[in-house]
Coordinates of C-alpha atoms in Angstrom, one line a residue:
M8 CA -0.2 75.8 -19.2
L9 CA -2.5 73.4 -17.3
A10 CA -0.9 74.3 -14.0
A11 CA -1.2 78.0 -14.7
V12 CA -5.0 77.6 -15.5
L13 CA -5.5 75.5 -12.4
S14 CA -3.6 77.7 -10.0
E15 CA -5.0 81.0 -11.4
G16 CA -8.6 79.6 -12.0
L17 CA -8.9 77.9 -8.6
K18 CA -7.0 80.4 -6.5
N19 CA -5.6 77.4 -4.5
K20 CA -2.0 76.4 -3.9
I21 CA -2.1 73.3 -5.8
S22 CA 0.4 70.7 -7.0
I23 CA 0.1 68.4 -10.0
T24 CA 1.1 65.0 -8.7
D25 CA 0.7 62.8 -11.9
Y26 CA 0.1 63.2 -15.6
H27 CA -2.3 61.1 -17.7
N28 CA -1.5 62.0 -21.2
E29 CA -3.4 59.4 -23.2
V30 CA -4.9 62.1 -25.5
S31 CA -8.4 61.1 -26.5
D32 CA -10.7 63.5 -28.3
S33 CA -8.2 66.3 -27.3
F34 CA -8.6 65.6 -23.6
F35 CA -6.0 64.7 -21.0
G36 CA -5.8 64.8 -17.3
V37 CA -3.7 65.2 -14.2
D38 CA -4.0 64.3 -10.5
V39 CA -4.0 67.4 -8.4
S40 CA -3.3 67.8 -4.7
G41 CA -4.2 70.8 -2.6
L42 CA -7.8 71.4 -3.7
A43 CA -10.1 72.8 -1.1
K44 CA -12.8 70.5 -2.4
S45 CA -13.6 68.1 -5.2
L46 CA -14.5 69.8 -8.4
S47 CA -18.0 69.6 -9.8
Q48 CA -19.0 69.5 -13.5
S49 CA -19.9 73.2 -13.1
D50 CA -16.3 73.9 -11.8
L51 CA -14.8 72.1 -14.7
R52 CA -16.9 74.1 -17.2
D53 CA -15.9 77.3 -15.5
L54 CA -12.2 76.3 -15.7
S55 CA -12.6 75.5 -19.3
Y56 CA -14.1 78.9 -20.0
F57 CA -11.4 80.6 -18.0
A58 CA -8.7 78.8 -19.9
R59 CA -10.2 79.8 -23.2
S60 CA -10.8 83.4 -22.2
E61 CA -7.6 84.1 -20.3
F62 CA -5.1 81.9 -22.3
I63 CA -6.2 80.4 -25.5
S64 CA -8.1 83.4 -27.1
R65 CA -5.2 85.7 -26.4
G66 CA -3.2 84.0 -29.0
I67 CA -0.3 83.0 -26.8
P68 CA 2.2 81.1 -29.0
F69 CA 2.9 77.5 -28.0
E70 CA 5.9 75.4 -28.9
T71 CA 6.6 71.8 -29.1
V72 CA 9.2 70.8 -26.5
S73 CA 11.2 67.6 -27.3
L74 CA 13.3 66.2 -24.5
S75 CA 15.3 63.0 -24.5
P76 CA 14.0 60.4 -22.1
E77 CA 16.9 61.0 -19.8
V78 CA 16.4 64.8 -19.5
A79 CA 12.6 64.2 -19.1
R80 CA 13.3 61.9 -16.2
D81 CA 15.6 64.6 -14.7
Y82 CA 12.7 66.9 -14.7
G83 CA 10.4 64.3 -13.1
L84 CA 8.5 63.6 -16.3
G85 CA 8.0 60.0 -17.6
S86 CA 9.7 59.2 -20.9
R87 CA 6.2 58.9 -22.5
L88 CA 5.9 62.7 -22.2
A89 CA 9.2 63.4 -23.9
D90 CA 7.6 64.3 -27.3
F91 CA 4.3 65.6 -26.1
P92 CA 3.4 68.8 -28.2
L93 CA 2.2 71.7 -26.1
T94 CA -0.4 73.4 -28.3
A95 CA -3.6 75.2 -27.7
S96 CA -5.6 72.3 -29.2
S97 CA -3.9 69.7 -26.9
I98 CA -4.7 71.9 -23.8
L99 CA -8.5 71.9 -24.2

């Protein structure tokens, strides 16, 4: 979901290079490569609005994906992400 918001909202060919999933107050972050420039606070607000208007408010259903640590590693995810729920409230 986050990759879709970033690639559609920024119109750049980006790659997510690292996940930071220590969820605090419903926020989490990623490291992104391929940005044309650093994002300003205004850019981040625009992305948040875009995510809400184009993804969240459309009522797209989200599911929890549970992976064993071994399968998560096969997909390049750290085992700490193996039980991370993908819900609208955890996205923004």
